[in-house]
XYZ file of C-alpha atoms in Angstrom:
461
model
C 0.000 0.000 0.000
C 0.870 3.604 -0.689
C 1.762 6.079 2.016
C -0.770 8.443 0.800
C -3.013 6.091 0.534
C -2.476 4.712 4.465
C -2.393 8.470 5.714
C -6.143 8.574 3.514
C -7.093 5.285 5.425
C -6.825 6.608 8.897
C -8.931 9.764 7.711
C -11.289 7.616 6.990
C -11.234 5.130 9.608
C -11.722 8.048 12.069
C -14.459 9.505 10.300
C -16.478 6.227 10.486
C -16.165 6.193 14.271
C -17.951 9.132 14.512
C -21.074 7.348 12.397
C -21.393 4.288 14.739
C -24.456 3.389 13.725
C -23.167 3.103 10.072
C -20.025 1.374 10.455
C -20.209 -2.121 8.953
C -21.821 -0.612 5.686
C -20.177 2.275 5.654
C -16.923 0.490 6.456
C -17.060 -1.418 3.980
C -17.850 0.544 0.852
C -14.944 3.062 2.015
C -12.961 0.018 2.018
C -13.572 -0.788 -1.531
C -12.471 3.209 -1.883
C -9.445 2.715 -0.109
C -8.379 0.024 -2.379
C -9.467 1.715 -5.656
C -11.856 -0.960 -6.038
C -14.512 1.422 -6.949
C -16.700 -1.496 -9.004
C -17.152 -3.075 -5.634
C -17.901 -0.162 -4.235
C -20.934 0.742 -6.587
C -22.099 -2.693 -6.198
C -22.454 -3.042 -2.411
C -23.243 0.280 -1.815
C -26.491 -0.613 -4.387
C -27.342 -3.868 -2.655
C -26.223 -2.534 1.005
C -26.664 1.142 0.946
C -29.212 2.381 -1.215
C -32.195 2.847 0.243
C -31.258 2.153 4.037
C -32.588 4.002 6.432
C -28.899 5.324 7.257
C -28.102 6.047 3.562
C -27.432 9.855 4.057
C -24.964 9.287 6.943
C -23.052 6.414 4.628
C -22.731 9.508 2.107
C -21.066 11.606 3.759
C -18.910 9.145 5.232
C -18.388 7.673 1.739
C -18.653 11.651 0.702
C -15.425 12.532 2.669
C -13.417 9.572 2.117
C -13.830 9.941 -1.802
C -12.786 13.918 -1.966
C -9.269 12.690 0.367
C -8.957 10.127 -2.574
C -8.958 11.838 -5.481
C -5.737 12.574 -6.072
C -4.622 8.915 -5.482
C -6.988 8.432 -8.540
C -5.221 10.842 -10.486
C -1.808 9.701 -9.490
C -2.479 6.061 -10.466
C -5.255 6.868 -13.672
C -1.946 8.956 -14.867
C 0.524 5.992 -14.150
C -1.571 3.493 -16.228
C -2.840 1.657 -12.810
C -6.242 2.945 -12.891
C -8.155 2.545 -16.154
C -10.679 4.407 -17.870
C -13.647 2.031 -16.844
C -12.810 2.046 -13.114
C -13.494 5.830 -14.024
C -16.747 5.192 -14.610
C -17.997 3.752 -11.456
C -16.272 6.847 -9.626
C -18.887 8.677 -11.393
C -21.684 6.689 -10.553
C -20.393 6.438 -7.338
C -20.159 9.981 -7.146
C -24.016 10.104 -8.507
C -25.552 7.932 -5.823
C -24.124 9.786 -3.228
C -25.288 12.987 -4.655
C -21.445 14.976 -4.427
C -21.473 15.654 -8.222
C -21.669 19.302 -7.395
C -18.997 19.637 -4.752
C -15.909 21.433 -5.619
C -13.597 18.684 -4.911
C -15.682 16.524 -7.370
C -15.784 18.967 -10.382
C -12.126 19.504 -10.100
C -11.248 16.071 -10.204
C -13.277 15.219 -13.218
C -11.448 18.722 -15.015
C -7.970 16.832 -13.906
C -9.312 13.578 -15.637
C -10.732 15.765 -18.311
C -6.873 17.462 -18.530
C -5.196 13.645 -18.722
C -7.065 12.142 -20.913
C -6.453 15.267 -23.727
C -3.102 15.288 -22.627
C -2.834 11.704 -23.882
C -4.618 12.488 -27.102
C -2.072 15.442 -27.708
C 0.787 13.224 -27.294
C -0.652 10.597 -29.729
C -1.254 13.021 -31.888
C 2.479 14.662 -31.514
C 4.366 11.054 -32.174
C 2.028 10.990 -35.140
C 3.113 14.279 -36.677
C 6.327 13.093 -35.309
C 6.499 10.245 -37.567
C 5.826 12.538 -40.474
C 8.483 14.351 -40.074
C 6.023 17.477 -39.164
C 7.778 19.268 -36.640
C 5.808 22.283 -36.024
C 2.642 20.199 -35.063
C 4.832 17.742 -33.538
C 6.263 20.459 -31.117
C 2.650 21.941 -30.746
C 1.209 18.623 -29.734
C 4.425 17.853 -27.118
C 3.794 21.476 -26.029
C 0.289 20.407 -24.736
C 1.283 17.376 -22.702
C 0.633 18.196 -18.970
C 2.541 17.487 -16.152
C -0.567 15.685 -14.384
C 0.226 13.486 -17.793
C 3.273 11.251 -15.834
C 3.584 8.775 -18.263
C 3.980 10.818 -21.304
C 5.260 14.423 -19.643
C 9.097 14.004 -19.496
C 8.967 11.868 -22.458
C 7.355 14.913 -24.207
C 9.185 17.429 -22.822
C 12.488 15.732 -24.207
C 10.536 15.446 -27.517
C 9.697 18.712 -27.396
C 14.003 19.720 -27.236
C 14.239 17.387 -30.297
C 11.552 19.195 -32.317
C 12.625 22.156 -31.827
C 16.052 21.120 -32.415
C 14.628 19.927 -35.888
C 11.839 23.264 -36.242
C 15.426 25.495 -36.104
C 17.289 23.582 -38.707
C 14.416 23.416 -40.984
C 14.118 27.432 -40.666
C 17.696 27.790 -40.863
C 17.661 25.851 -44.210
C 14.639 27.503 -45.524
C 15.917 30.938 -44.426
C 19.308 29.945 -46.475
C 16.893 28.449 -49.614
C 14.979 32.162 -49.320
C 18.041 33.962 -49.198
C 19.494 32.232 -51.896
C 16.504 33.110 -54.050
C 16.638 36.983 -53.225
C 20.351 36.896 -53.817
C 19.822 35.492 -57.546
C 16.758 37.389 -57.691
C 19.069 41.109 -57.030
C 21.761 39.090 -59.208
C 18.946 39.235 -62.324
C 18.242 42.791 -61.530
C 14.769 42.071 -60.171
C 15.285 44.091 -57.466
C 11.503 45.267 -56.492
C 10.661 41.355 -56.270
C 13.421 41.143 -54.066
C 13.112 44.339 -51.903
C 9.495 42.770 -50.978
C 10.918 39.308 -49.999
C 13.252 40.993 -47.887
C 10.360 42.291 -46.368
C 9.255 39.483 -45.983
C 11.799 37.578 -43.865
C 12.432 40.144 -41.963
C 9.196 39.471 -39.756
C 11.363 36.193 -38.689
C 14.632 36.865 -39.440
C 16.026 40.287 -39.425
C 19.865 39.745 -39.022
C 19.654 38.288 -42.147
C 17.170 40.811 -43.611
C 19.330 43.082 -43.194
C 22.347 41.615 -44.750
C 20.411 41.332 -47.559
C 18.810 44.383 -47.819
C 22.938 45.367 -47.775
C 23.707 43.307 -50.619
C 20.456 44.915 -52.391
C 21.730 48.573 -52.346
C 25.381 47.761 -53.296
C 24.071 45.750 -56.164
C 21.446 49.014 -57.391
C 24.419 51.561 -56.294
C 27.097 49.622 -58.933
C 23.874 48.791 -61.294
C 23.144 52.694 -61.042
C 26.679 53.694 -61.369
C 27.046 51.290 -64.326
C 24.348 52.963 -66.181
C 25.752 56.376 -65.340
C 29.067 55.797 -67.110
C 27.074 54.330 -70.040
C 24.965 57.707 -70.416
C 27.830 59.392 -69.578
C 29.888 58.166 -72.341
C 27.210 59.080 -74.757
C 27.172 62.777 -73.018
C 23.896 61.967 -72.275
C 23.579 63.950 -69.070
C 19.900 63.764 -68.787
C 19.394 60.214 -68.883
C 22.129 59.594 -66.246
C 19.985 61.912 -64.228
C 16.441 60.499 -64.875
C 17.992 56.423 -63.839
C 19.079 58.152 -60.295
C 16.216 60.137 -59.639
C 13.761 56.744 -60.991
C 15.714 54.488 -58.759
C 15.727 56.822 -55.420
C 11.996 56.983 -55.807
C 11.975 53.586 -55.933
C 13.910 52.377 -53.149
C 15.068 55.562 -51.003
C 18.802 54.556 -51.065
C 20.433 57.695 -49.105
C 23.685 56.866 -51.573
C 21.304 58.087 -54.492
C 19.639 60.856 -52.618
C 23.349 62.279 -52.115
C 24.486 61.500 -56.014
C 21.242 63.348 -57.078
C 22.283 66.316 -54.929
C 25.789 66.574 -56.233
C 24.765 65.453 -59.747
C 26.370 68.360 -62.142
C 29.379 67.597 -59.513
C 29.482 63.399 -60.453
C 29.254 64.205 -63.922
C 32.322 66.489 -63.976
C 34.276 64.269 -61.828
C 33.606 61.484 -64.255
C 34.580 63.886 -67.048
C 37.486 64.603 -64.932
C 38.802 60.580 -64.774
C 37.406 59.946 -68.242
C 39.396 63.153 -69.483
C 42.911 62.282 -67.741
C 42.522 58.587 -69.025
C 42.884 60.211 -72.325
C 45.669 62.500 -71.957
C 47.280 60.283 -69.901
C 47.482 58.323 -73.725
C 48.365 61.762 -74.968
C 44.803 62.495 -76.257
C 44.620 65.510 -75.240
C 42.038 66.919 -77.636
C 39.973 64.244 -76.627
C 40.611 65.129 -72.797
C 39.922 68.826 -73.889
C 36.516 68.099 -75.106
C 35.129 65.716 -72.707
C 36.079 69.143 -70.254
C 34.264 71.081 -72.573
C 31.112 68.860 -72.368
C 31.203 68.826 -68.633
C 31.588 72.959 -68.641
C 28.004 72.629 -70.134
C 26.573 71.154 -67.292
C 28.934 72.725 -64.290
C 29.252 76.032 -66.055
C 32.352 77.953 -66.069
C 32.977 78.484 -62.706
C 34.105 74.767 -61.965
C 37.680 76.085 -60.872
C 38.908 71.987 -61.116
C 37.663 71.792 -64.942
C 39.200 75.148 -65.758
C 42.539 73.778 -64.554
C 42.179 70.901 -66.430
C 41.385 72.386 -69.379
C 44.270 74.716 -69.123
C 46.840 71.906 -68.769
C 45.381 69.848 -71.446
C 45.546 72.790 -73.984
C 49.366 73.183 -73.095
C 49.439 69.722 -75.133
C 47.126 70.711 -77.834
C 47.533 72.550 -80.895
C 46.127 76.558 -80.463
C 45.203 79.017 -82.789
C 47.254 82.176 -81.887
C 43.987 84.288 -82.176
C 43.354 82.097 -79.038
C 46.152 83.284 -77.340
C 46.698 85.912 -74.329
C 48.375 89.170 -76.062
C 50.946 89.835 -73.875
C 51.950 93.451 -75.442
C 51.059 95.333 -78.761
C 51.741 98.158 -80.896
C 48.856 99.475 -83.279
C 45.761 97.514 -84.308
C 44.872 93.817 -84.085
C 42.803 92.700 -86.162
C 41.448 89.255 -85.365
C 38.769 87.117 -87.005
C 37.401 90.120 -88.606
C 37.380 88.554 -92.105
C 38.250 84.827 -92.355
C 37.726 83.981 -96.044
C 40.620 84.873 -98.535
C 40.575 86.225 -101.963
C 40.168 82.687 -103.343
C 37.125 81.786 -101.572
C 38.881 79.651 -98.746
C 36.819 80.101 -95.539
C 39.254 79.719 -92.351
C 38.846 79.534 -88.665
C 40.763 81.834 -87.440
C 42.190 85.408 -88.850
C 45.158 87.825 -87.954
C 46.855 91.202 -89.540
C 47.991 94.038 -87.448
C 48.613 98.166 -88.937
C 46.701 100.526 -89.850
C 46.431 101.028 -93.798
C 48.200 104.306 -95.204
C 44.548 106.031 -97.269
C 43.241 105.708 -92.634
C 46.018 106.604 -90.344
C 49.476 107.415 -92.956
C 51.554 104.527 -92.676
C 50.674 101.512 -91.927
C 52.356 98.601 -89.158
C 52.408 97.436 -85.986
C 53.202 94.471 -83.734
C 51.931 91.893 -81.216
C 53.950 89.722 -78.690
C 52.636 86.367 -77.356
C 54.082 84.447 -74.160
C 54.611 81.097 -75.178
C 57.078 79.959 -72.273
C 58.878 77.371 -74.347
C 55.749 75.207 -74.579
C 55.521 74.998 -78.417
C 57.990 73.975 -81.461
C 56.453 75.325 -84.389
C 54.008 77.790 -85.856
C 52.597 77.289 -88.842
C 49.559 78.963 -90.899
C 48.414 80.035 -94.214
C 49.468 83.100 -95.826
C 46.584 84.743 -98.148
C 45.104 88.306 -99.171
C 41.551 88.679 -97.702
C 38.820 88.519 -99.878
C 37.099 91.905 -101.678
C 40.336 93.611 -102.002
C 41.379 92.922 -105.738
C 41.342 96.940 -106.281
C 43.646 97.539 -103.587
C 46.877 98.356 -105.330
C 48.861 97.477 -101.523
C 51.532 94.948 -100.759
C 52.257 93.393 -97.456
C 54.224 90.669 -95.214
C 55.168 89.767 -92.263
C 58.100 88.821 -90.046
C 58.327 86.297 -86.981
C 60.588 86.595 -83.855
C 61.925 84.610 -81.367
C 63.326 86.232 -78.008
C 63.800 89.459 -80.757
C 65.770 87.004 -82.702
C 64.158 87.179 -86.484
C 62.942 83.803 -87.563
C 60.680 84.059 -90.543
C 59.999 86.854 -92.847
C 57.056 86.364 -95.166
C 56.576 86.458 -98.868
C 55.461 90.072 -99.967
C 51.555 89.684 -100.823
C 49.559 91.289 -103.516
C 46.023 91.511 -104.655
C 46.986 88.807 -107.388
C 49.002 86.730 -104.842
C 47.467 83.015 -104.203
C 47.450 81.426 -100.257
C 50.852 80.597 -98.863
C 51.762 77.601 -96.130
C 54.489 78.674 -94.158
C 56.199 76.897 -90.996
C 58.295 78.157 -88.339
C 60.542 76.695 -85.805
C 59.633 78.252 -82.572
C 61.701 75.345 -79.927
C 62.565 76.837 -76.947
C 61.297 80.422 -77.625
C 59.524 82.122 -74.912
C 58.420 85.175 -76.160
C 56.850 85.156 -79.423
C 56.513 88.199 -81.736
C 54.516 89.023 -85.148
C 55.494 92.267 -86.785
C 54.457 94.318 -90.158
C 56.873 96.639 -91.170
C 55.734 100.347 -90.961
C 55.938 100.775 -94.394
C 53.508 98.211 -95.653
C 50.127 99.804 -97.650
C 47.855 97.178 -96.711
C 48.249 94.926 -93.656
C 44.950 92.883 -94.975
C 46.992 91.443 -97.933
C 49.295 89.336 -95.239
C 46.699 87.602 -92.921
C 47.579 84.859 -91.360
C 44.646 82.399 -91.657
C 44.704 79.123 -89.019
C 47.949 80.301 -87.822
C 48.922 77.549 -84.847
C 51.187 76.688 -81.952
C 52.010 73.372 -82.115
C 52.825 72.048 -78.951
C 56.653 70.241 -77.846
C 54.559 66.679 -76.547
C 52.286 66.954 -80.214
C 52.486 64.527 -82.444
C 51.162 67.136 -85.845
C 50.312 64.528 -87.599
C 47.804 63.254 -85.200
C 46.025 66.396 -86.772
C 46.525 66.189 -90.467
């Protein structure tokens, strides 16, 4: 016998001395209680009991020695020991005596009511078990009560394993899902991804975020990508419209910033584009792409003037272009650039004034050239719409005052002249018409350059 169940006995053993006049029957069905034998106790309480003239003092006897028994009954019915039939005659036990309503009795039949789903919950949970369906499995395991004793620590270690099994089937999953969002930014579908991101990041945000990482880097190079390729066709507002269209669709900061700063990112890409070429001696290439970049940055970008100064140190120059550094009488520049032959030009110089205006004619201009270029070179010709001028006139060149090249004498009848002058290591560059000439306009000199010392001239032929 139990311990419990002796400490019960005495309880009841003392409560049928106080019901002397009951004791043998009374005795005898809290016997049968004592021992669980509650089939025996139905029956002789029926035959013995029921309907005796000292049935209501039996029921409380039988009454009090039920409610200190109860949780015997629960202990045992949870061990196996005390079956679901045996159950039954508690109840109708419990109905003869009329104790259906007392506390003790409606909380023993919710305990029984607790076991027997607890049972069902753990059948259920080796089921789903079985199948290899965790989640339930775990939820099932989850519901097994500790007034369960046979299945509780068995479904509490259960439990461990499912969950054990629940993390590395989310850990896979979450590794499957991320694998799809990475080849999903990877094709450039980066809205589809963007809301799978959001997604997963209900359950996982660690990893969320590490993707939503890998998301932005991948639009940022996509975006820059795209930039250079607009770029490179000086197509300044399409590079614009992909960074404004892709900040408005995902709200990268990154983009927010380039948009800010965009006439800025398109010079500095002119910039690197630009060196890339003179650093292959391209500099007229270099030159232009500053040019194109001026257009959008305007002529105050201090950086793109300074490039474009060094790059046309390499390039070829019309003098017309160049900084007069001192003069004497008039200059005369692109006034008239087509000669007496028709030839249209791009650029135009004669200096003097002509003898029938100002008496005689002349005059000189002096150019800084700081040892930069090794030969100037141009086209001699008579300016068109003076065939009735009856004046002559030329030209000579100096170096650091040292003469270099003196000109053919030109006429209204003369025809354009090519002439080419070593200027190497000259620093100070002077063009001069003799005072006496009639007609300065009969000695322009059309396209006349400064070919750098790093030019290759026939780069430009």
């Amino acid at each position: 016998m139990k311990v419990k169940k002796a400490v019960i006995l005495i309880g009841v053993i003392a409560s049928l001395m106080t019901f002397a006049g009951c004791e043998a029957s009374g005795n005898k069905v809290t016997e049968y209680i004592e021992k669980e034998r509650f089939d025996d106790a139905y029956n002789y309480y029926c035959k013995k009991v029921e309907g005796s003239s000292k049935q209501d003092e039996i029921n409380l006897v039988i009454s009090q020695s039920m409610s200190e028994i109860y949780s015997v009954i629960l202990d045992d019915y949870a061990d196996g020991e005390f079956d679901k039939e045996m159950i039954s005659y508690v109840d109708m036990l419990a109905n003869k005596v009329n104790i259906t309503d007392s506390v003790s009795y409606i909380n023993f039949k919710a305990d029984i009511t607790s076991i027997n789903q607890s049972e069902l919950n753990y059948e259920k949970a080796l089921e789903c078990l079985d199948k290899g369906d965790y989640n339930n499995a775990a939820f099932y395991f989850g519901c097994v009560i500790q007034l369960d004793k046979s299945n509780y620590e068995d479904a509490q270690g259960k439990l461990e394993e499912c969950n054990i099994k629940i993390e590395e089937q989310k850990q896979l999953e979450m590794k499957e899902k991320a694998d799809d969002i990475k080849q999903m930014i990877k094709d450039k579908k980066y809205i589809e991804a963007r809301n799978e991101i959001s997604v997963i990041s209900n359950n996982d945000e660690e990893s969320a975020s590490e993707l939503r990482a890998e998301l932005e880097k991948t639009i940022i190079e996509d975006v820059n990508s795209q930039i250079e390729s607009k770029f490179d066709a000086l197509d300044y507002e399409g590079a614009y419209d992909i960074v404004r269209t892709m900040y408005s669709d995902f709200g990268i900061s990154a983009l927010n910033d380039k948009l800010n700063g965009f006439p800025d990112v398109f010079a500095d890409y002119m910039m690197k584009k630009a060196q890339s070429e003179a650093d292959n001696n391209n500099y007229s290439v270099a030159y232009s792409l500053i040019q194109e970049a001026k257009k959008i940055s305007g002529d105050e970008n201090e950086s793109l003037n300074k490039a474009a100064g060094e790059y046309l140190q390499h390039m070829p120059i019309y003098i017309t272009y160049m900084n007069i550094m001192s003069q004497e009488g008039c200059v005369n520049q692109n006034e008239c650039l087509i000669d007496n032959i028709g030839t249209k030009y791009r650029s135009g110089l004669c200096l003097g004034y002509t003898k029938s205006q100002f008496g005689e004619g002349g005059g000189y201009t002096q150019y800084y050239v700081n040892k930069l270029y090794k030969q100037f070179s141009g086209i001699i010709a008579v300016q068109e719409e003076e065939e009735s001028c009856d004046g002559d006139a030329f030209f000579e060149i100096y170096g650091d005052g040292k003469l270099l090249y003196t000109s053919p004498v030109m006429n209204k009848s003369s025809l354009p002249v090519t002439f080419s002058v070593d200027i190497s290591n000259v620093s100070i560059l002077k063009i001069q018409y003799p005072d006496s000439i009639t007609c300065c306009n009969m000695a322009t000199i059309y396209d006349g350059t400064l070919w750098p010392t790093d030019c290759n001239i026939e780069d430009y032929q």
